[in-house]
CSV table of C-alpha atoms and ligand atoms in Angstrom, one decimal:
chain,number,residue,atom,x,y,z
A,142,UNK,CA,19.9,39.2,-3.2
A,143,UNK,CA,19.2,35.9,-1.4
A,144,UNK,CA,16.8,33.5,-3.2
A,145,UNK,CA,14.5,32.0,-0.5
A,146,UNK,CA,11.9,29.5,-1.7
A,147,UNK,CA,9.2,28.2,0.7
A,148,UNK,CA,7.3,25.1,-0.3
A,149,UNK,CA,3.7,25.1,1.1
A,150,UNK,CA,1.6,28.0,2.2
A,151,UNK,CA,-0.2,26.4,5.2
A,152,UNK,CA,0.6,27.2,8.8
A,153,UNK,CA,4.3,26.8,8.6
A,154,UNK,CA,5.1,28.1,5.2
A,155,UNK,CA,3.0,31.3,5.8
A,156,UNK,CA,4.3,32.2,9.2
A,157,UNK,CA,7.9,31.5,8.1
A,158,UNK,CA,7.6,33.5,4.9
A,159,UNK,CA,6.0,36.4,6.8
A,160,UNK,CA,8.7,36.4,9.5
A,161,UNK,CA,11.4,36.3,6.8
A,162,UNK,CA,9.9,39.2,5.0
A,163,UNK,CA,10.1,41.2,8.3
A,164,UNK,CA,13.8,40.4,8.5
A,165,UNK,CA,14.8,40.9,4.9
A,166,UNK,CA,13.7,43.9,3.0
A,167,UNK,CA,12.7,43.6,-0.7
A,168,UNK,CA,16.2,44.6,-1.8
A,169,UNK,CA,17.8,41.9,0.3
A,170,UNK,CA,15.9,38.7,-0.5
A,171,UNK,CA,13.4,37.4,-3.0
A,172,UNK,CA,11.0,35.2,-1.1
A,173,UNK,CA,8.9,32.9,-3.2
A,174,UNK,CA,6.1,30.7,-1.7
A,175,UNK,CA,4.5,27.8,-3.7
A,176,UNK,CA,1.3,26.0,-2.9
A,177,UNK,CA,-0.9,23.8,-5.0
A,178,UNK,CA,-4.1,25.6,-4.1
A,179,UNK,CA,-5.4,28.9,-2.7
A,180,UNK,CA,-7.6,27.7,0.1
A,181,UNK,CA,-6.0,28.0,3.6
A,182,UNK,CA,-8.0,26.0,6.1
A,183,UNK,CA,-7.9,26.8,9.8
A,184,UNK,CA,-7.6,23.0,10.6
A,185,UNK,CA,-8.4,23.2,14.3
A,186,UNK,CA,-11.8,24.5,13.3
A,187,UNK,CA,-12.6,21.1,11.5
A,188,UNK,CA,-13.2,19.6,15.0
A,189,UNK,CA,-16.3,21.8,15.5
A,190,UNK,CA,-17.9,21.3,12.1
A,191,UNK,CA,-19.5,17.9,12.8
A,192,UNK,CA,-21.3,19.4,15.8
A,193,UNK,CA,-22.7,22.4,13.9
A,194,UNK,CA,-20.5,24.8,15.9
A,195,UNK,CA,-18.8,26.2,12.8
A,196,UNK,CA,-19.0,25.7,9.1
A,197,UNK,CA,-16.3,24.9,6.5
A,198,UNK,CA,-16.8,28.3,4.8
A,199,UNK,CA,-16.0,30.1,8.1
A,200,UNK,CA,-12.6,28.5,8.5
A,201,UNK,CA,-11.2,29.0,5.0
A,202,UNK,CA,-9.4,32.0,3.6
A,203,UNK,CA,-7.3,32.6,0.4
A,204,UNK,CA,-3.7,31.6,1.0
A,205,UNK,CA,-2.2,34.5,-1.0
A,206,UNK,CA,-3.9,37.1,1.2
A,207,UNK,CA,-2.2,35.7,4.3
A,208,UNK,CA,1.2,36.6,2.9
A,209,UNK,CA,2.8,40.1,3.4
A,210,UNK,CA,3.4,42.4,0.5
A,211,UNK,CA,6.7,41.7,-1.3
A,212,UNK,CA,6.3,37.9,-1.1
A,213,UNK,CA,5.9,36.3,-4.4
A,214,UNK,CA,3.1,33.7,-4.2
A,215,UNK,CA,2.6,31.0,-6.9
A,216,UNK,CA,-0.3,28.6,-7.1
A,217,UNK,CA,1.2,25.5,-8.6
A,218,UNK,CA,2.2,22.0,-7.5
A,219,UNK,CA,5.7,21.1,-6.5
A,220,UNK,CA,6.9,18.0,-8.4
A,221,UNK,CA,10.1,17.3,-6.6
A,222,UNK,CA,13.3,18.9,-5.2
A,223,UNK,CA,16.6,18.1,-6.8
A,224,UNK,CA,18.8,18.3,-3.7
A,225,UNK,CA,22.1,17.9,-5.5
A,226,UNK,CA,21.4,20.7,-8.1
A,227,UNK,CA,19.6,22.9,-5.6
A,228,UNK,CA,16.5,23.2,-7.7
A,229,UNK,CA,12.8,22.9,-7.2
A,230,UNK,CA,11.0,21.3,-10.1
A,231,UNK,CA,7.3,22.5,-10.4
A,232,UNK,CA,4.4,20.5,-11.8
A,233,UNK,CA,4.5,22.4,-15.1
A,234,UNK,CA,8.2,21.5,-15.5
A,235,UNK,CA,9.6,24.9,-14.7
A,236,UNK,CA,12.4,25.2,-12.2
A,237,UNK,CA,13.3,27.5,-9.3
A,238,UNK,CA,16.8,27.9,-7.9
A,239,UNK,CA,17.3,28.6,-4.2
A,240,UNK,CA,20.0,29.7,-1.7
A,241,UNK,CA,17.7,28.5,1.1
A,242,UNK,CA,14.8,26.2,0.8
A,243,UNK,CA,12.2,25.9,3.5
A,244,UNK,CA,10.0,22.8,3.2
A,245,UNK,CA,6.6,23.3,4.8
A,246,UNK,CA,4.5,20.8,2.8
A,247,UNK,CA,2.8,19.3,5.9
A,248,UNK,CA,1.3,15.8,6.0
A,249,UNK,CA,-1.3,14.2,3.7
A,250,UNK,CA,-4.0,11.7,4.7
A,251,UNK,CA,-3.7,8.3,3.1
A,252,UNK,CA,-7.1,6.6,3.6
A,253,UNK,CA,-6.5,4.4,0.6
A,254,UNK,CA,-3.8,2.6,2.6
A,255,UNK,CA,-6.3,0.9,4.8
A,256,UNK,CA,-8.3,-1.9,3.3
A,257,UNK,CA,-12.0,-1.0,2.8
A,258,UNK,CA,-11.7,2.5,4.3
A,259,UNK,CA,-12.7,4.3,1.1
A,260,UNK,CA,-14.9,1.5,-0.1
A,261,UNK,CA,-18.7,1.1,0.3
A,262,UNK,CA,-19.7,3.0,3.4
A,263,UNK,CA,-17.2,5.8,3.0
A,264,UNK,CA,-19.0,9.1,3.5
A,265,UNK,CA,-22.1,7.1,4.5
A,266,UNK,CA,-21.4,5.2,7.7
A,267,UNK,CA,-17.6,5.9,7.7
A,268,UNK,CA,-16.2,9.4,7.9
A,269,UNK,CA,-13.2,11.5,8.8
A,270,UNK,CA,-13.4,15.0,10.2
A,271,UNK,CA,-9.8,15.7,9.1
A,272,UNK,CA,-11.0,17.2,5.8
A,273,UNK,CA,-13.7,19.9,5.2
A,274,UNK,CA,-15.8,17.5,3.1
A,275,UNK,CA,-15.6,14.7,5.7
A,276,UNK,CA,-16.4,17.1,8.6
A,277,UNK,CA,-19.4,18.4,6.7
A,278,UNK,CA,-20.6,14.9,5.8
A,279,UNK,CA,-20.3,13.9,9.4
A,280,UNK,CA,-22.3,16.8,10.6
A,281,UNK,CA,-25.2,15.5,8.5
A,282,UNK,CA,-24.8,12.0,9.7
A,283,UNK,CA,-24.6,13.0,13.4
A,284,UNK,CA,-27.7,15.1,13.1
A,285,UNK,CA,-29.7,11.9,12.5
A,286,UNK,CA,-27.7,9.5,14.8
A,287,UNK,CA,-29.9,8.8,17.8
A,288,UNK,CA,-28.9,5.2,18.8
A,289,UNK,CA,-26.3,2.6,18.1
A,290,UNK,CA,-22.5,2.3,18.2
A,291,UNK,CA,-20.4,5.3,17.5
A,292,UNK,CA,-16.7,4.4,17.1
A,293,UNK,CA,-13.7,6.8,16.9
A,294,UNK,CA,-10.6,5.1,15.4
A,295,UNK,CA,-7.1,6.3,14.9
A,296,UNK,CA,-5.6,3.9,12.3
A,297,UNK,CA,-2.0,4.5,13.0
A,298,UNK,CA,0.5,7.1,14.3
A,299,UNK,CA,1.7,9.7,13.6
A,300,UNK,CA,-1.3,11.9,12.9
A,301,UNK,CA,-1.6,15.6,13.1
A,302,UNK,CA,-3.0,16.9,16.4
A,303,UNK,CA,-3.0,13.6,18.2
A,304,UNK,CA,-5.5,15.0,20.8
A,305,UNK,CA,-8.2,15.9,18.2
A,306,UNK,CA,-9.7,12.4,18.1
A,307,UNK,CA,-10.1,12.5,21.9
A,308,UNK,CA,-11.6,15.9,21.7
A,309,UNK,CA,-14.0,14.5,19.2
A,310,UNK,CA,-15.0,11.8,21.7
A,311,UNK,CA,-15.6,14.4,24.5
A,312,UNK,CA,-17.6,16.7,22.2
A,313,UNK,CA,-19.7,13.7,20.9
A,314,UNK,CA,-20.5,12.8,24.5
A,315,UNK,CA,-21.6,16.4,25.1
A,316,UNK,CA,-23.5,16.6,21.8
A,317,UNK,CA,-25.4,13.4,22.3
A,318,UNK,CA,-26.3,14.4,25.9
A,319,UNK,CA,-27.6,17.7,24.5
A,320,UNK,CA,-29.7,15.8,22.0
A,321,UNK,CA,-31.1,13.6,24.8
A,322,UNK,CA,-29.9,10.4,23.1
A,323,UNK,CA,-26.6,9.6,25.0
A,324,UNK,CA,-28.1,6.6,26.8
A,325,UNK,CA,-28.9,5.0,23.5
A,326,UNK,CA,-25.4,5.4,22.1
A,327,UNK,CA,-22.3,3.3,22.9
A,328,UNK,CA,-19.3,5.5,22.4
A,329,UNK,CA,-15.9,3.8,21.9
A,330,UNK,CA,-12.4,5.2,21.3
A,331,UNK,CA,-10.1,2.8,19.4
A,332,UNK,CA,-6.4,3.6,19.3
A,333,UNK,CA,-3.1,1.8,18.3
A,334,UNK,CA,-1.5,3.2,21.4
A,335,UNK,CA,-1.3,1.3,24.7
A,336,UNK,CA,-3.3,4.1,26.5
A,337,UNK,CA,-5.5,7.1,25.7
A,338,UNK,CA,-2.4,9.2,24.9
A,339,UNK,CA,1.4,8.9,24.5
A,340,UNK,CA,2.6,10.7,27.6
A,341,UNK,CA,2.0,8.8,30.9
A,342,UNK,CA,0.7,11.6,33.1
A,343,UNK,CA,-1.6,12.9,30.3
A,344,UNK,CA,-2.6,9.4,29.3
A,345,UNK,CA,-3.8,8.7,32.9
A,346,UNK,CA,-5.7,11.9,33.1
A,347,UNK,CA,-7.3,11.5,29.6
A,348,UNK,CA,-8.1,7.8,30.2
A,349,UNK,CA,-9.9,8.8,33.4
A,350,UNK,CA,-11.9,11.4,31.6
A,351,UNK,CA,-13.0,8.9,29.0
A,352,UNK,CA,-14.1,6.5,31.8
A,353,UNK,CA,-16.0,9.3,33.6
A,354,UNK,CA,-18.0,9.9,30.5
A,355,UNK,CA,-18.7,6.2,29.9
A,356,UNK,CA,-16.6,6.1,26.7
A,357,UNK,CA,-15.0,2.7,26.2
A,358,UNK,CA,-11.3,2.7,25.5
A,359,UNK,CA,-9.8,0.0,23.2
A,360,UNK,CA,-6.0,0.1,23.0
A,361,UNK,CA,-3.3,-1.5,20.9
A,362,UNK,CA,-5.7,-1.9,18.0
A,363,UNK,CA,-3.9,-1.8,14.7
A,364,UNK,CA,-6.6,-1.4,12.1
A,365,UNK,CA,-6.1,-3.6,9.1
A,366,UNK,CA,-9.6,-3.3,7.6
A,367,UNK,CA,-12.6,-1.1,7.8
A,368,UNK,CA,-15.7,-3.0,6.7
A,369,UNK,CA,-18.3,-0.4,6.0
A,370,UNK,CA,-21.2,-2.6,4.8
A,371,UNK,CA,-20.5,-5.1,7.7
A,372,UNK,CA,-20.0,-2.3,10.3
A,373,UNK,CA,-16.7,-3.7,11.6
A,374,UNK,CA,-13.2,-2.5,12.3
A,375,UNK,CA,-10.8,-5.4,12.0
A,376,UNK,CA,-7.3,-5.4,13.5
A,377,UNK,CA,-4.2,-7.1,12.1
A,378,UNK,CA,-4.5,-9.6,15.0
A,379,UNK,CA,-8.1,-10.3,14.1
A,380,UNK,CA,-9.9,-8.4,16.8
A,381,UNK,CA,-13.1,-6.7,15.8
A,382,UNK,CA,-14.9,-3.6,16.9
A,383,UNK,CA,-18.5,-3.3,15.6
A,384,UNK,CA,-19.9,0.1,14.6
A,385,UNK,CA,-23.0,1.8,13.2
A,386,UNK,CA,-21.1,5.0,12.6
A,387,UNK,CA,-17.3,5.2,12.4
A,388,UNK,CA,-15.2,8.3,12.6
A,389,UNK,CA,-11.7,7.3,11.3
A,390,UNK,CA,-8.5,9.2,11.4
A,391,UNK,CA,-6.6,7.7,8.4
A,392,UNK,CA,-2.9,7.1,8.2
A,393,UNK,CA,-0.7,10.1,7.5
A,394,UNK,CA,2.3,10.4,5.2
A,395,UNK,CA,4.6,13.2,4.2
A,396,UNK,CA,3.7,15.1,1.0
A,397,UNK,CA,4.3,12.9,-2.1
A,398,UNK,CA,6.7,15.6,-3.6
A,399,UNK,CA,9.1,14.7,-0.7
A,400,UNK,CA,8.9,11.0,-1.6
A,401,UNK,CA,9.8,12.0,-5.2
A,402,UNK,CA,12.8,13.9,-4.0
A,403,UNK,CA,15.7,11.4,-3.6
A,404,UNK,CA,17.3,11.5,-0.2
A,405,UNK,CA,15.1,14.3,1.3
A,406,UNK,CA,12.7,12.2,3.3
A,407,UNK,CA,12.3,9.2,5.5
A,408,UNK,CA,10.3,6.1,4.6
A,409,UNK,CA,7.0,7.9,5.2
A,410,UNK,CA,8.1,11.0,3.2
A,411,UNK,CA,8.8,13.3,6.2
A,412,UNK,CA,11.9,15.5,5.7
A,413,UNK,CA,14.9,14.3,7.7
A,414,UNK,CA,15.5,17.2,10.0
A,415,UNK,CA,17.7,18.1,13.0
A,416,UNK,CA,15.4,18.2,16.0
A,417,UNK,CA,17.0,21.3,17.5
A,418,UNK,CA,18.1,23.5,14.6
A,419,UNK,CA,15.3,22.6,12.0
A,420,UNK,CA,18.0,22.3,9.4
A,421,UNK,CA,17.6,19.2,7.2
A,422,UNK,CA,20.2,16.5,7.8
A,423,UNK,CA,20.4,16.1,4.0
A,424,UNK,CA,21.6,19.5,2.8
A,425,UNK,CA,22.6,22.5,4.9
A,426,UNK,CA,20.6,25.0,2.8
A,427,UNK,CA,17.3,23.1,3.3
A,428,UNK,CA,15.2,23.6,6.5
A,429,UNK,CA,11.9,22.0,7.4
A,430,UNK,CA,9.0,23.3,9.5
A,431,UNK,CA,5.7,21.8,10.7
A,432,UNK,CA,4.0,18.5,10.1
A,433,UNK,CA,6.3,17.6,7.2
A,434,UNK,CA,9.5,17.4,9.4
A,435,UNK,CA,10.5,14.1,10.8
A,436,UNK,CA,10.7,15.2,14.5
A,437,UNK,CA,9.9,13.2,17.6
A,438,UNK,CA,7.1,15.5,18.7
A,439,UNK,CA,3.3,16.0,18.0
A,440,UNK,CA,2.4,17.3,14.6
A,441,UNK,CA,0.6,20.5,15.7
A,442,UNK,CA,0.1,24.1,14.7
A,443,UNK,CA,1.6,25.2,18.0
A,444,UNK,CA,4.7,23.1,17.3
A,445,UNK,CA,4.9,24.6,13.8
A,446,UNK,CA,4.7,28.1,15.3
A,447,UNK,CA,7.5,27.5,17.9
A,448,UNK,CA,9.7,25.8,15.3
A,449,UNK,CA,9.2,28.8,13.0
A,450,UNK,CA,10.8,31.2,15.4
A,451,UNK,CA,14.0,29.1,15.6
A,452,UNK,CA,14.0,28.3,11.9
A,453,UNK,CA,13.9,32.0,10.9
A,454,UNK,CA,16.8,32.8,13.2
A,455,UNK,CA,18.7,29.9,11.7
A,456,UNK,CA,18.0,30.9,8.1
A,457,UNK,CA,19.6,34.3,8.9
A,458,UNK,CA,22.6,32.7,10.6
A,459,UNK,CA,23.1,30.3,7.7
A,460,UNK,CA,23.0,33.1,5.2
A,461,UNK,CA,25.4,35.1,7.3
A,462,UNK,CA,27.8,32.1,7.7
A,463,UNK,CA,27.3,32.0,11.5
A,464,UNK,CA,26.7,28.8,13.6
A,465,UNK,CA,23.1,27.8,14.0
A,466,UNK,CA,21.0,28.1,17.1
A,467,UNK,CA,20.1,24.7,18.4
A,468,UNK,CA,17.5,25.9,20.9
A,469,UNK,CA,14.3,24.2,19.6
A,470,UNK,CA,13.3,22.0,22.6
A,471,UNK,CA,10.2,20.3,21.1
A,472,UNK,CA,7.8,22.8,22.8
A,473,UNK,CA,4.2,21.8,22.1
A,474,UNK,CA,1.0,23.3,23.5
A,475,UNK,CA,-2.6,22.0,23.0
A,476,UNK,CA,-6.0,23.0,24.1
A,477,UNK,CA,-8.1,19.9,24.5
A,478,UNK,CA,-11.8,20.7,24.1
A,479,UNK,CA,-13.7,18.5,26.7
A,480,UNK,CA,-17.3,19.4,26.1
A,481,UNK,CA,-19.8,21.4,28.2
A,482,UNK,CA,-17.9,24.7,27.4
A,483,UNK,CA,-14.7,23.5,29.0
A,484,UNK,CA,-11.2,22.6,27.8
A,485,UNK,CA,-7.9,21.4,29.2
A,486,UNK,CA,-4.5,22.7,28.3
A,487,UNK,CA,-1.3,20.7,28.0
A,488,UNK,CA,2.2,22.0,27.5
A,489,UNK,CA,5.3,19.8,27.0
A,490,UNK,CA,8.5,19.3,25.0
A,491,UNK,CA,11.0,16.6,24.0
A,492,UNK,CA,12.0,16.0,27.6
A,493,UNK,CA,9.2,17.2,29.9
A,494,UNK,CA,5.8,15.5,29.7
A,495,UNK,CA,2.6,17.5,30.3
A,496,UNK,CA,2.4,18.5,33.9
A,497,UNK,CA,-0.2,20.3,36.1
A,498,UNK,CA,0.1,23.9,37.2
A,499,UNK,CA,-0.4,27.1,35.1
A,500,UNK,CA,0.7,28.4,31.7
A,501,UNK,CA,2.8,30.4,30.8
A,502,UNK,CA,3.9,31.1,34.4
A,503,UNK,CA,2.7,30.8,38.0
A,504,UNK,CA,-0.4,32.9,37.0
A,505,UNK,CA,-2.2,32.0,33.8
A,506,UNK,CA,-4.3,29.3,32.2
A,507,UNK,CA,-4.7,26.1,34.3
A,508,UNK,CA,-2.8,23.1,33.0
A,509,UNK,CA,-4.1,19.5,32.9
A,510,UNK,CA,-7.4,20.7,34.3
A,511,UNK,CA,-10.7,21.3,32.6
A,512,UNK,CA,-11.8,25.0,32.8
A,513,UNK,CA,-14.1,27.4,31.1
A,514,UNK,CA,-11.1,29.8,30.7
A,515,UNK,CA,-9.3,27.2,28.6
A,516,UNK,CA,-12.4,26.8,26.4
A,517,UNK,CA,-12.4,30.6,25.8
A,518,UNK,CA,-8.7,30.3,25.0
A,519,UNK,CA,-9.4,27.6,22.4
A,520,UNK,CA,-12.1,29.7,20.8
A,521,UNK,CA,-10.0,32.8,20.8
A,522,UNK,CA,-7.2,31.0,19.1
A,523,UNK,CA,-8.8,31.2,15.7
A,524,UNK,CA,-8.5,35.0,15.9
A,525,UNK,CA,-4.9,34.7,17.1
A,526,UNK,CA,-4.1,32.3,14.2
A,527,UNK,CA,-5.2,34.7,11.4
A,528,UNK,CA,-4.1,37.9,13.0
A,529,UNK,CA,-1.0,37.1,15.0
A,530,UNK,CA,0.5,33.7,14.3
A,531,UNK,CA,0.2,33.6,10.5
A,532,UNK,CA,1.4,37.2,10.0
A,533,UNK,CA,4.5,36.2,12.0
A,534,UNK,CA,3.9,38.5,15.1
A,535,UNK,CA,5.2,37.4,18.5
A,536,UNK,CA,2.5,36.4,20.9
A,537,UNK,CA,3.2,38.2,24.2
A,538,UNK,CA,4.4,35.8,26.9
A,539,UNK,CA,4.4,32.8,24.6
A,540,UNK,CA,7.8,31.8,23.3
A,541,UNK,CA,9.5,29.0,21.4
A,542,UNK,CA,11.2,27.6,24.6
A,543,UNK,CA,8.8,25.7,26.9
A,544,UNK,CA,8.2,27.6,30.2
A,545,UNK,CA,8.9,25.7,33.4
A,546,UNK,CA,7.7,28.4,35.9
A,547,UNK,CA,4.2,27.5,37.1
A,548,UNK,CA,4.6,23.7,36.5
A,549,UNK,CA,4.6,21.1,39.3
A,550,UNK,CA,5.0,17.4,39.5
A,551,UNK,CA,1.7,15.6,39.7
A,552,UNK,CA,0.5,13.9,42.9
A,553,UNK,CA,0.0,10.2,42.4
A,554,UNK,CA,-3.0,9.9,44.8
B,851,LIG,C1,-8.9,18.2,12.7
B,851,LIG,C2,-7.7,18.9,13.1
B,851,LIG,C3,-7.6,19.6,14.3
B,851,LIG,C4,-6.4,20.3,14.6
B,851,LIG,N1,-6.3,21.0,15.8
B,851,LIG,C5,-5.2,21.6,16.2
B,851,LIG,C6,-5.1,22.3,17.4
B,851,LIG,O1,-6.1,22.4,18.1
B,851,LIG,N2,-4.0,22.8,17.8
B,851,LIG,C7,-2.8,22.7,17.0
B,851,LIG,O2,-1.8,23.2,17.4
B,851,LIG,N3,-2.9,22.0,15.8
B,851,LIG,C8,-4.0,21.5,15.4
B,851,LIG,N4,-4.1,20.8,14.2
B,851,LIG,C9,-2.8,20.6,13.4
B,851,LIG,C10,-2.4,21.8,12.6
B,851,LIG,O3,-3.4,22.2,11.8
B,851,LIG,C11,-1.2,21.4,11.8
B,851,LIG,O4,-0.2,20.8,12.6
B,851,LIG,C12,-0.6,22.6,11.1
B,851,LIG,O5,-1.5,23.1,10.2
B,851,LIG,C13,0.7,22.1,10.3
B,851,LIG,O6,1.2,23.1,9.5
B,851,LIG,P1,2.0,22.8,8.2
B,851,LIG,O7,2.4,24.1,7.6
B,851,LIG,O8,3.1,21.8,8.5
B,851,LIG,O9,1.1,22.0,7.2
B,851,LIG,P2,-0.2,22.5,6.5
B,851,LIG,O10,-0.8,23.7,7.2
B,851,LIG,O11,-1.1,21.4,6.3
B,851,LIG,O12,0.4,23.1,5.1
B,851,LIG,C14,1.0,22.2,4.2
B,851,LIG,C15,0.8,22.9,2.8
B,851,LIG,O13,1.7,22.3,1.8
B,851,LIG,C16,1.0,22.3,0.6
B,851,LIG,N5,1.6,21.2,-0.3
B,851,LIG,C17,1.8,19.9,0.0
B,851,LIG,N6,2.3,19.3,-1.1
B,851,LIG,C18,2.5,20.2,-2.0
B,851,LIG,C19,2.9,20.2,-3.4
B,851,LIG,N7,3.4,19.1,-3.9
B,851,LIG,N8,3.0,21.3,-4.1
B,851,LIG,C20,2.5,22.5,-3.5
B,851,LIG,N9,2.0,22.6,-2.3
B,851,LIG,C21,2.0,21.5,-1.5
B,851,LIG,C22,-0.4,22.0,1.0
B,851,LIG,O14,-1.4,22.4,0.0
B,851,LIG,C23,-0.6,22.8,2.3
B,851,LIG,O15,-1.1,24.1,2.1
B,851,LIG,C24,-5.3,20.2,13.8
B,851,LIG,C25,-5.3,19.5,12.6
B,851,LIG,C26,-6.5,18.9,12.2
B,851,LIG,C27,-6.6,18.1,10.9
């Protein structure tokens, strides 16, 4: 009997455990999943909460119920991993041995790392929509916001779903127009990057879309302080952006239990991981999936899904003593909601930046182009998440390897 322990029952832990259960019958492996709570949030839904398009209670389900029969689920915190002794130490002091450990503990928000962010003004004129409470508070604030300066600020990278703050800007533009108050609101996007996004072609496209909507773009702004009472973002190089309402994406770190596990993580607490096999570079029996892995690619549910397919294959190969499959190519795929019932789709990997064309082949969803079809795809994804992605089912036509058919080089006109 193999002892497989999965830390975290979010997107990555759940889909990995369910895929492993399909591969190993109850007589072949004991699969144990640990999470500190029993509330699985469909995080992409948080984007829609501030605009009254969904509600926190509609995007949360019990974690244990997302796991297949035969998987042991324990609700308790992980204190740390003892990599040398191959043991997980739980918050209550009890210990779990493993033959294979899958770390899926995601990323955590660290608002307290930015001066003033959680001080006076937090949840009053300063919010984040990256938590259910923050998104609900912001809905209330936006309902009454009819004039002034609305600022959306990414404090630092990496963050999960790096397109979500841009989507928030596009939806805010749409929402304020629907309310008839857009002319009375200055909308500004403030980012530490040197453009609207990291990849040149997508950055050009998204920057143009901000400009078309009269959303000001402030780049290379490294937020050092959020002054709630004074209504100012202050950068480390003493630039200031004034606001009446600020929507801030706080710094992200790996889970604290990784930082408490000597040798397992990098300086931010993300698990040191091989970018193609998903095996940790620290110990061969440890694998990492999702936001908690230190990979040079966006922290996104789609990435987590594509990684999961390769990781499960590699857990089997590792346990059978066979060479690992090094095929994860950094495939990432994001719907970008752009307002007015449209969305854009981008698809890329470690080597290939988002390109125009169609996904997943010559016929399919338009890439790098706003369309109603993509908006429907974004909305439908919630169903796909609960019923296909988390249960570990393959999604027809969508695979771990990034498709190239249907993509073309952009024209530079
Ligand atoms: C606002 C927003 C919008 C997003 N939109 C999209 C989108 O449109 N498309 C997309 O692909 N992705 C999107 N994402 C990102 C996506 O949700 C994440 O990338 C994905 O959930 C990562 O999965 P994960 O398993 O790595 O982490 P998570 O799903 O966050 O799971 C980590 C789990 O580990 C548990 N854990 C951590 N520490 C401990 C501990 N010490 N003990 C026990 N348990 C612990 C946590 O409780 C949690 O359940 C969005 C995210 C946000 C916040």
